Amino acid sequence: MIAITREVSPSIARAELTHLERLPIDYPRAVAQHEDYCDALRELDVEVRVLPADAAYPDCVFVEDTAIVLDELAIITRPGAASRRGETTVMAEALAPLRTLVTIEAPGTIDGGDVLHLGRTLYIGRSDRTNDDAIAQVAKLVQPHGYEVVPVTFHGALHLKTAATRVSEDSLVINPEWVDRSIFRGFRTIACHPDEPFAANALMIGPTLIGSAQYPRTLDRLQRVASVMAIDSTELAKAEGGVTCCSILL
Ligand code: CIR
């Protein structure tokens, strides 16, 4: 498995924020936590390719939003926040040797964080970042490869994957306040702890889950279905990023 990640931007203090109050981010600590994240991936035998940061893009560490990668193709997104659109250029360069590339065109906007890929289904959140035009473009691009696209309405979270992510072959962790659990056909759902609303974002690498150490009560619940590696991610959490946001997996 390959993971593409990107260093933390020195301008991370100016990251986009939607649901959180701005708090000071400790940049050296954010860098150290991101390095620990990359090391956790390496420990799980993932080859990590780290792209350089760019001060022109405060949110560039959140690479998940720049592409939707399937076995058959990679879709370069058109991120919903105008400040993030230019982040896709280096991701397209990194993915070009690995996949056939296609791109989302205006007026479509979509962030990869809204795309939950479960088998042959792509659940795509309708959000401030992702519109129906882009969802229709994705559906047209993936249908020839046998994928179904299911648009999902949700509330309270920036991205669908802030509210639901896969944690094992047949289960998801979700925040039931933000997304209706009955949408995900064929999957068991484990609710995050009610005091940890941002804990429904975990990164599944085979039988192991990388989760945020900030959410111990939810991680306890997830131990039932996976072996959990808890990492500190307090600084990027202040920029509204979770553990899935920081990598593209192939
Ligand atoms: C943003 O608002 O775009 C960034 N500050 C956070 C993006 C997090 N990405 C993700 O959940 N996939």
PDB file of C-alpha atoms and ligand atoms in Angstrom:
ATOM      1  CA  MET A   1       0.000   0.000   0.000  1.00  0.00           C
ATOM      2  CA  ILE A   2       1.141   3.540  -0.780  1.00  0.00           C
ATOM      3  CA  ALA A   3       0.079   6.639   1.172  1.00  0.00           C
ATOM      4  CA  ILE A   4       0.528  10.106  -0.265  1.00  0.00           C
ATOM      5  CA  THR A   5       0.797  12.740   2.438  1.00  0.00           C
ATOM      6  CA  ARG A   6       1.855  16.383   2.453  1.00  0.00           C
ATOM      7  CA  GLU A   7       3.823  18.346   5.022  1.00  0.00           C
ATOM      8  CA  VAL A   8       2.041  20.821   7.289  1.00  0.00           C
ATOM      9  CA  SER A   9       1.958  24.299   5.772  1.00  0.00           C
ATOM     10  CA  PRO A  10       3.801  27.012   7.726  1.00  0.00           C
ATOM     11  CA  SER A  11       0.628  29.088   7.194  1.00  0.00           C
ATOM     12  CA  ILE A  12      -1.636  26.469   8.899  1.00  0.00           C
ATOM     13  CA  ALA A  13      -2.770  29.204  11.351  1.00  0.00           C
ATOM     14  CA  ARG A  14      -4.874  30.591   8.469  1.00  0.00           C
ATOM     15  CA  ALA A  15      -6.619  27.260   7.722  1.00  0.00           C
ATOM     16  CA  GLU A  16     -10.290  27.311   6.704  1.00  0.00           C
ATOM     17  CA  LEU A  17     -12.636  26.845   9.678  1.00  0.00           C
ATOM     18  CA  THR A  18     -16.353  26.090   9.498  1.00  0.00           C
ATOM     19  CA  HIS A  19     -17.562  24.576  12.773  1.00  0.00           C
ATOM     20  CA  LEU A  20     -14.719  25.465  15.151  1.00  0.00           C
ATOM     21  CA  GLU A  21     -13.526  28.641  16.863  1.00  0.00           C
ATOM     22  CA  ARG A  22      -9.986  29.604  15.869  1.00  0.00           C
ATOM     23  CA  LEU A  23      -7.426  28.454  18.467  1.00  0.00           C
ATOM     24  CA  PRO A  24      -3.650  28.951  18.285  1.00  0.00           C
ATOM     25  CA  ILE A  25      -1.902  26.050  16.535  1.00  0.00           C
ATOM     26  CA  ASP A  26       1.556  25.066  17.776  1.00  0.00           C
ATOM     27  CA  TYR A  27       3.304  24.658  14.407  1.00  0.00           C
ATOM     28  CA  PRO A  28       6.361  22.626  15.549  1.00  0.00           C
ATOM     29  CA  ARG A  29       3.991  20.355  17.463  1.00  0.00           C
ATOM     30  CA  ALA A  30       1.727  20.013  14.420  1.00  0.00           C
ATOM     31  CA  VAL A  31       4.772  19.024  12.344  1.00  0.00           C
ATOM     32  CA  ALA A  32       5.884  16.480  14.968  1.00  0.00           C
ATOM     33  CA  GLN A  33       2.376  14.988  15.205  1.00  0.00           C
ATOM     34  CA  HIS A  34       2.203  14.724  11.423  1.00  0.00           C
ATOM     35  CA  GLU A  35       5.578  12.952  11.379  1.00  0.00           C
ATOM     36  CA  ASP A  36       4.235  10.516  13.993  1.00  0.00           C
ATOM     37  CA  TYR A  37       1.229   9.906  11.726  1.00  0.00           C
ATOM     38  CA  CYS A  38       3.521   9.088   8.795  1.00  0.00           C
ATOM     39  CA  ASP A  39       5.588   6.822  11.087  1.00  0.00           C
ATOM     40  CA  ALA A  40       2.418   5.007  12.203  1.00  0.00           C
ATOM     41  CA  LEU A  41       1.647   4.307   8.537  1.00  0.00           C
ATOM     42  CA  ARG A  42       5.216   3.065   7.957  1.00  0.00           C
ATOM     43  CA  GLU A  43       4.915   0.757  10.982  1.00  0.00           C
ATOM     44  CA  LEU A  44       1.953  -0.790   9.208  1.00  0.00           C
ATOM     45  CA  ASP A  45       4.126  -1.424   6.121  1.00  0.00           C
ATOM     46  CA  VAL A  46       2.700   1.439   4.120  1.00  0.00           C
ATOM     47  CA  GLU A  47       5.103   3.221   1.751  1.00  0.00           C
ATOM     48  CA  VAL A  48       4.675   6.925   2.579  1.00  0.00           C
ATOM     49  CA  ARG A  49       5.350   9.506  -0.142  1.00  0.00           C
ATOM     50  CA  VAL A  50       5.493  12.957   1.456  1.00  0.00           C
ATOM     51  CA  LEU A  51       4.851  15.969  -0.767  1.00  0.00           C
ATOM     52  CA  PRO A  52       6.374  19.321   0.229  1.00  0.00           C
ATOM     53  CA  ALA A  53       4.219  21.939   1.936  1.00  0.00           C
ATOM     54  CA  ASP A  54       3.384  25.233   0.247  1.00  0.00           C
ATOM     55  CA  ALA A  55       2.860  28.375   2.346  1.00  0.00           C
ATOM     56  CA  ALA A  56       0.357  29.598  -0.254  1.00  0.00           C
ATOM     57  CA  TYR A  57      -1.989  26.779   0.860  1.00  0.00           C
ATOM     58  CA  PRO A  58      -2.683  26.788   4.633  1.00  0.00           C
ATOM     59  CA  ASP A  59      -4.734  23.556   4.385  1.00  0.00           C
ATOM     60  CA  CYS A  60      -2.407  21.596   2.080  1.00  0.00           C
ATOM     61  CA  VAL A  61      -1.720  18.894   4.706  1.00  0.00           C
ATOM     62  CA  PHE A  62      -5.323  17.699   4.247  1.00  0.00           C
ATOM     63  CA  VAL A  63      -4.594  15.823   1.020  1.00  0.00           C
ATOM     64  CA  GLU A  64      -7.686  13.620   1.238  1.00  0.00           C
ATOM     65  CA  ASP A  65      -9.753  16.459  -0.172  1.00  0.00           C
ATOM     66  CA  THR A  66      -7.777  16.755  -3.416  1.00  0.00           C
ATOM     67  CA  ALA A  67      -8.474  13.378  -5.044  1.00  0.00           C
ATOM     68  CA  ILE A  68     -10.773  10.351  -5.047  1.00  0.00           C
ATOM     69  CA  VAL A  69      -8.624   7.325  -5.799  1.00  0.00           C
ATOM     70  CA  LEU A  70     -10.082   4.001  -6.932  1.00  0.00           C
ATOM     71  CA  ASP A  71      -8.278   0.960  -8.338  1.00  0.00           C
ATOM     72  CA  GLU A  72      -9.364   1.952 -11.842  1.00  0.00           C
ATOM     73  CA  LEU A  73      -8.810   5.716 -11.890  1.00  0.00           C
ATOM     74  CA  ALA A  74      -8.131   8.830  -9.820  1.00  0.00           C
ATOM     75  CA  ILE A  75     -10.529  11.738  -9.864  1.00  0.00           C
ATOM     76  CA  ILE A  76      -8.839  15.065  -9.168  1.00  0.00           C
ATOM     77  CA  THR A  77     -11.350  17.109  -7.214  1.00  0.00           C
ATOM     78  CA  ARG A  78     -12.315  20.755  -7.454  1.00  0.00           C
ATOM     79  CA  PRO A  79     -12.310  21.642  -3.734  1.00  0.00           C
ATOM     80  CA  GLY A  80     -15.236  23.583  -2.379  1.00  0.00           C
ATOM     81  CA  ALA A  81     -13.115  26.237  -0.637  1.00  0.00           C
ATOM     82  CA  ALA A  82     -11.620  28.595  -3.245  1.00  0.00           C
ATOM     83  CA  SER A  83      -8.469  28.935  -1.100  1.00  0.00           C
ATOM     84  CA  ARG A  84      -7.834  25.194  -1.590  1.00  0.00           C
ATOM     85  CA  ARG A  85      -8.305  24.787  -5.355  1.00  0.00           C
ATOM     86  CA  GLY A  86      -4.590  25.083  -6.184  1.00  0.00           C
ATOM     87  CA  GLU A  87      -3.745  22.180  -3.856  1.00  0.00           C
ATOM     88  CA  THR A  88      -4.734  19.694  -6.542  1.00  0.00           C
ATOM     89  CA  THR A  89      -1.806  20.455  -8.892  1.00  0.00           C
ATOM     90  CA  VAL A  90       0.888  18.602  -6.938  1.00  0.00           C
ATOM     91  CA  MET A  91      -1.500  15.765  -6.123  1.00  0.00           C
ATOM     92  CA  ALA A  92      -2.240  15.289  -9.824  1.00  0.00           C
ATOM     93  CA  GLU A  93       1.516  15.158 -10.491  1.00  0.00           C
ATOM     94  CA  ALA A  94       1.996  12.566  -7.731  1.00  0.00           C
ATOM     95  CA  LEU A  95      -0.895  10.410  -8.936  1.00  0.00           C
ATOM     96  CA  ALA A  96      -0.146  10.617 -12.673  1.00  0.00           C
ATOM     97  CA  PRO A  97       2.319   7.682 -12.695  1.00  0.00           C
ATOM     98  CA  LEU A  98      -0.058   5.551 -10.598  1.00  0.00           C
ATOM     99  CA  ARG A  99      -3.534   6.015 -12.095  1.00  0.00           C
ATOM    100  CA  THR A 100      -5.436   7.309 -15.111  1.00  0.00           C
ATOM    101  CA  LEU A 101      -6.464  10.828 -14.095  1.00  0.00           C
ATOM    102  CA  VAL A 102      -9.792  12.565 -14.666  1.00  0.00           C
ATOM    103  CA  THR A 103     -10.909  15.891 -13.219  1.00  0.00           C
ATOM    104  CA  ILE A 104     -14.044  17.488 -11.833  1.00  0.00           C
ATOM    105  CA  GLU A 105     -15.016  20.573 -13.828  1.00  0.00           C
ATOM    106  CA  ALA A 106     -16.786  23.804 -12.777  1.00  0.00           C
ATOM    107  CA  PRO A 107     -19.444  24.416 -11.597  1.00  0.00           C
ATOM    108  CA  GLY A 108     -18.887  21.155  -9.712  1.00  0.00           C
ATOM    109  CA  THR A 109     -17.142  21.335  -6.348  1.00  0.00           C
ATOM    110  CA  ILE A 110     -16.229  18.348  -4.220  1.00  0.00           C
ATOM    111  CA  ASP A 111     -13.851  17.565  -1.340  1.00  0.00           C
ATOM    112  CA  GLY A 112     -12.541  14.013  -1.022  1.00  0.00           C
ATOM    113  CA  GLY A 113     -13.524  14.116   2.661  1.00  0.00           C
ATOM    114  CA  ASP A 114     -17.129  13.835   1.535  1.00  0.00           C
ATOM    115  CA  VAL A 115     -16.529  10.536  -0.268  1.00  0.00           C
ATOM    116  CA  LEU A 116     -16.912   7.353   1.763  1.00  0.00           C
ATOM    117  CA  HIS A 117     -15.861   4.395  -0.392  1.00  0.00           C
ATOM    118  CA  LEU A 118     -17.398   1.088   0.741  1.00  0.00           C
ATOM    119  CA  GLY A 119     -16.874  -1.737  -1.730  1.00  0.00           C
ATOM    120  CA  ARG A 120     -18.557  -0.828  -5.017  1.00  0.00           C
ATOM    121  CA  THR A 121     -20.494   2.054  -3.464  1.00  0.00           C
ATOM    122  CA  LEU A 122     -19.367   5.651  -3.098  1.00  0.00           C
ATOM    123  CA  TYR A 123     -21.439   7.441  -0.464  1.00  0.00           C
ATOM    124  CA  ILE A 124     -21.005  11.142  -1.184  1.00  0.00           C
ATOM    125  CA  GLY A 125     -22.023  13.810   1.314  1.00  0.00           C
ATOM    126  CA  ARG A 126     -23.838  16.894   0.116  1.00  0.00           C
ATOM    127  CA  SER A 127     -22.090  19.643   2.025  1.00  0.00           C
ATOM    128  CA  ASP A 128     -20.954  23.264   1.872  1.00  0.00           C
ATOM    129  CA  ARG A 129     -17.992  21.886  -0.094  1.00  0.00           C
ATOM    130  CA  THR A 130     -19.640  19.264  -2.311  1.00  0.00           C
ATOM    131  CA  ASN A 131     -22.491  20.052  -4.691  1.00  0.00           C
ATOM    132  CA  ASP A 132     -24.881  17.941  -6.750  1.00  0.00           C
ATOM    133  CA  ASP A 133     -23.165  18.903 -10.001  1.00  0.00           C
ATOM    134  CA  ALA A 134     -19.898  17.307  -8.845  1.00  0.00           C
ATOM    135  CA  ILE A 135     -21.719  14.266  -7.447  1.00  0.00           C
ATOM    136  CA  ALA A 136     -23.313  13.746 -10.884  1.00  0.00           C
ATOM    137  CA  GLN A 137     -19.885  14.098 -12.553  1.00  0.00           C
ATOM    138  CA  VAL A 138     -18.401  11.470 -10.226  1.00  0.00           C
ATOM    139  CA  ALA A 139     -21.339   9.117 -10.876  1.00  0.00           C
ATOM    140  CA  LYS A 140     -20.793   9.389 -14.635  1.00  0.00           C
ATOM    141  CA  LEU A 141     -17.050   8.757 -14.300  1.00  0.00           C
ATOM    142  CA  VAL A 142     -17.334   5.696 -12.032  1.00  0.00           C
ATOM    143  CA  GLN A 143     -20.449   3.957 -13.345  1.00  0.00           C
ATOM    144  CA  PRO A 144     -18.561   2.336 -16.285  1.00  0.00           C
ATOM    145  CA  HIS A 145     -16.287   0.731 -13.669  1.00  0.00           C
ATOM    146  CA  GLY A 146     -19.210  -0.777 -11.751  1.00  0.00           C
ATOM    147  CA  TYR A 147     -19.580   1.682  -8.894  1.00  0.00           C
ATOM    148  CA  GLU A 148     -22.837   3.058  -7.562  1.00  0.00           C
ATOM    149  CA  VAL A 149     -22.957   6.598  -6.164  1.00  0.00           C
ATOM    150  CA  VAL A 150     -25.285   7.311  -3.232  1.00  0.00           C
ATOM    151  CA  PRO A 151     -25.701  11.002  -2.306  1.00  0.00           C
ATOM    152  CA  VAL A 152     -26.000  11.509   1.458  1.00  0.00           C
ATOM    153  CA  THR A 153     -27.573  14.395   3.306  1.00  0.00           C
ATOM    154  CA  PHE A 154     -25.998  15.028   6.703  1.00  0.00           C
ATOM    155  CA  HIS A 155     -25.740  17.910   9.179  1.00  0.00           C
ATOM    156  CA  GLY A 156     -23.362  19.380  11.729  1.00  0.00           C
ATOM    157  CA  ALA A 157     -20.061  18.198  10.278  1.00  0.00           C
ATOM    158  CA  LEU A 158     -17.729  19.664   7.666  1.00  0.00           C
ATOM    159  CA  HIS A 159     -17.448  16.457   5.645  1.00  0.00           C
ATOM    160  CA  LEU A 160     -19.300  13.145   5.503  1.00  0.00           C
ATOM    161  CA  LYS A 161     -16.141  11.431   6.755  1.00  0.00           C
ATOM    162  CA  THR A 162     -16.170  13.621   9.863  1.00  0.00           C
ATOM    163  CA  ALA A 163     -19.441  11.822  10.635  1.00  0.00           C
ATOM    164  CA  ALA A 164     -18.760   8.256   9.429  1.00  0.00           C
ATOM    165  CA  THR A 165     -15.741   6.122   8.513  1.00  0.00           C
ATOM    166  CA  ARG A 166     -15.078   2.442   8.055  1.00  0.00           C
ATOM    167  CA  VAL A 167     -13.470   0.587  10.965  1.00  0.00           C
ATOM    168  CA  SER A 168     -13.614  -3.069   9.847  1.00  0.00           C
ATOM    169  CA  GLU A 169     -14.806  -5.222   6.960  1.00  0.00           C
ATOM    170  CA  ASP A 170     -18.421  -4.804   8.014  1.00  0.00           C
ATOM    171  CA  SER A 171     -18.608  -1.887  10.430  1.00  0.00           C
ATOM    172  CA  LEU A 172     -18.449   1.887  10.574  1.00  0.00           C
ATOM    173  CA  VAL A 173     -17.921   4.350  13.377  1.00  0.00           C
ATOM    174  CA  ILE A 174     -20.488   7.107  13.098  1.00  0.00           C
ATOM    175  CA  ASN A 175     -21.805  10.144  14.895  1.00  0.00           C
ATOM    176  CA  PRO A 176     -25.538   9.356  14.852  1.00  0.00           C
ATOM    177  CA  GLU A 177     -26.361  13.020  15.592  1.00  0.00           C
ATOM    178  CA  TRP A 178     -24.857  14.018  12.250  1.00  0.00           C
ATOM    179  CA  VAL A 179     -25.756  11.204   9.858  1.00  0.00           C
ATOM    180  CA  ASP A 180     -28.568   8.662   9.662  1.00  0.00           C
ATOM    181  CA  ARG A 181     -27.061   5.239  10.341  1.00  0.00           C
ATOM    182  CA  SER A 182     -29.674   3.388   8.246  1.00  0.00           C
ATOM    183  CA  ILE A 183     -28.182   4.821   5.024  1.00  0.00           C
ATOM    184  CA  PHE A 184     -25.185   2.483   5.086  1.00  0.00           C
ATOM    185  CA  ARG A 185     -26.718  -0.769   3.893  1.00  0.00           C
ATOM    186  CA  GLY A 186     -25.026  -3.964   5.029  1.00  0.00           C
ATOM    187  CA  PHE A 187     -22.790  -2.274   7.616  1.00  0.00           C
ATOM    188  CA  ARG A 188     -22.998  -2.401  11.397  1.00  0.00           C
ATOM    189  CA  THR A 189     -22.526   0.974  12.993  1.00  0.00           C
ATOM    190  CA  ILE A 190     -20.707   1.806  16.204  1.00  0.00           C
ATOM    191  CA  ALA A 191     -21.610   5.208  17.627  1.00  0.00           C
ATOM    192  CA  CYS A 192     -18.801   7.460  18.805  1.00  0.00           C
ATOM    193  CA  HIS A 193     -19.020   8.356  22.494  1.00  0.00           C
ATOM    194  CA  PRO A 194     -21.523  11.206  22.908  1.00  0.00           C
ATOM    195  CA  ASP A 195     -18.874  13.372  24.614  1.00  0.00           C
ATOM    196  CA  GLU A 196     -16.533  12.880  21.624  1.00  0.00           C
ATOM    197  CA  PRO A 197     -18.498  14.125  18.605  1.00  0.00           C
ATOM    198  CA  PHE A 198     -15.403  14.392  16.381  1.00  0.00           C
ATOM    199  CA  ALA A 199     -14.331  10.793  17.038  1.00  0.00           C
ATOM    200  CA  ALA A 200     -16.135   9.220  14.073  1.00  0.00           C
ATOM    201  CA  ASN A 201     -13.050   9.663  11.900  1.00  0.00           C
ATOM    202  CA  ALA A 202     -10.581   6.768  12.005  1.00  0.00           C
ATOM    203  CA  LEU A 203      -8.189   5.447   9.368  1.00  0.00           C
ATOM    204  CA  MET A 204      -8.443   1.730   8.602  1.00  0.00           C
ATOM    205  CA  ILE A 205      -5.263   0.033   7.402  1.00  0.00           C
ATOM    206  CA  GLY A 206      -6.170  -3.644   7.071  1.00  0.00           C
ATOM    207  CA  PRO A 207      -7.033  -4.955  10.544  1.00  0.00           C
ATOM    208  CA  THR A 208      -5.562  -1.885  12.278  1.00  0.00           C
ATOM    209  CA  LEU A 209      -7.156   1.467  12.947  1.00  0.00           C
ATOM    210  CA  ILE A 210      -5.276   4.713  13.366  1.00  0.00           C
ATOM    211  CA  GLY A 211      -7.368   6.884  15.669  1.00  0.00           C
ATOM    212  CA  SER A 212      -7.002  10.111  17.579  1.00  0.00           C
ATOM    213  CA  ALA A 213      -5.737   9.745  21.159  1.00  0.00           C
ATOM    214  CA  GLN A 214      -8.034  12.653  22.061  1.00  0.00           C
ATOM    215  CA  TYR A 215     -11.008  10.292  21.924  1.00  0.00           C
ATOM    216  CA  PRO A 216     -10.237   7.442  24.352  1.00  0.00           C
ATOM    217  CA  ARG A 217     -13.850   6.504  25.059  1.00  0.00           C
ATOM    218  CA  THR A 218     -14.624   5.989  21.390  1.00  0.00           C
ATOM    219  CA  LEU A 219     -11.347   4.138  20.815  1.00  0.00           C
ATOM    220  CA  ASP A 220     -12.368   1.776  23.645  1.00  0.00           C
ATOM    221  CA  ARG A 221     -15.523   0.966  21.699  1.00  0.00           C
ATOM    222  CA  LEU A 222     -13.512   0.399  18.520  1.00  0.00           C
ATOM    223  CA  GLN A 223     -11.157  -2.097  20.199  1.00  0.00           C
ATOM    224  CA  ARG A 224     -13.987  -4.594  19.780  1.00  0.00           C
ATOM    225  CA  VAL A 225     -13.554  -4.668  15.992  1.00  0.00           C
ATOM    226  CA  ALA A 226      -9.941  -3.642  15.341  1.00  0.00           C
ATOM    227  CA  SER A 227      -6.515  -3.266  16.778  1.00  0.00           C
ATOM    228  CA  VAL A 228      -6.221   0.462  17.542  1.00  0.00           C
ATOM    229  CA  MET A 229      -3.134   2.689  17.233  1.00  0.00           C
ATOM    230  CA  ALA A 230      -3.817   5.987  18.988  1.00  0.00           C
ATOM    231  CA  ILE A 231      -1.859   9.014  17.800  1.00  0.00           C
ATOM    232  CA  ASP A 232      -1.794  12.608  19.032  1.00  0.00           C
ATOM    233  CA  SER A 233      -3.455  14.893  16.521  1.00  0.00           C
ATOM    234  CA  THR A 234      -4.535  17.837  18.660  1.00  0.00           C
ATOM    235  CA  GLU A 235      -2.949  20.524  16.463  1.00  0.00           C
ATOM    236  CA  LEU A 236      -4.456  19.539  13.109  1.00  0.00           C
ATOM    237  CA  ALA A 237      -7.784  18.919  14.874  1.00  0.00           C
ATOM    238  CA  LYS A 238      -7.801  22.691  15.581  1.00  0.00           C
ATOM    239  CA  ALA A 239      -7.737  23.180  11.794  1.00  0.00           C
ATOM    240  CA  GLU A 240     -10.751  20.858  11.543  1.00  0.00           C
ATOM    241  CA  GLY A 241      -8.769  17.907  10.219  1.00  0.00           C
ATOM    242  CA  GLY A 242      -9.012  14.290  11.344  1.00  0.00           C
ATOM    243  CA  VAL A 243      -6.860  11.244  10.672  1.00  0.00           C
ATOM    244  CA  THR A 244      -8.276  10.286   7.281  1.00  0.00           C
ATOM    245  CA  CYS A 245      -7.732  13.822   5.923  1.00  0.00           C
ATOM    246  CA  CYS A 246      -3.950  13.560   5.990  1.00  0.00           C
ATOM    247  CA  SER A 247      -3.442  10.773   3.445  1.00  0.00           C
ATOM    248  CA  ILE A 248      -4.531   9.394   0.104  1.00  0.00           C
ATOM    249  CA  LEU A 249      -4.232   5.611   0.137  1.00  0.00           C
ATOM    250  CA  LEU A 250      -3.591   3.429  -2.892  1.00  0.00           C
TER     251      LEU A 250
HETATM  252  C1  CIR B   1     -10.859  22.790   5.582  1.00  0.00           C
HETATM  253  O1  CIR B   1     -11.747  23.453   6.128  1.00  0.00           O
HETATM  254  O2  CIR B   1     -10.892  22.523   4.383  1.00  0.00           O
HETATM  255  C2  CIR B   1      -9.687  22.333   6.419  1.00  0.00           C
HETATM  256  N1  CIR B   1      -9.408  23.286   7.429  1.00  0.00           N
HETATM  257  C3  CIR B   1      -9.966  20.981   7.037  1.00  0.00           C
HETATM  258  C4  CIR B   1     -10.120  19.900   6.019  1.00  0.00           C
HETATM  259  C5  CIR B   1     -10.290  18.561   6.632  1.00  0.00           C
HETATM  260  N2  CIR B   1     -10.379  17.565   5.634  1.00  0.00           N
HETATM  261  C6  CIR B   1     -11.158  16.477   5.702  1.00  0.00           C
HETATM  262  O3  CIR B   1     -11.944  16.336   6.655  1.00  0.00           O
HETATM  263  N3  CIR B   1     -11.113  15.630   4.708  1.00  0.00           N
END
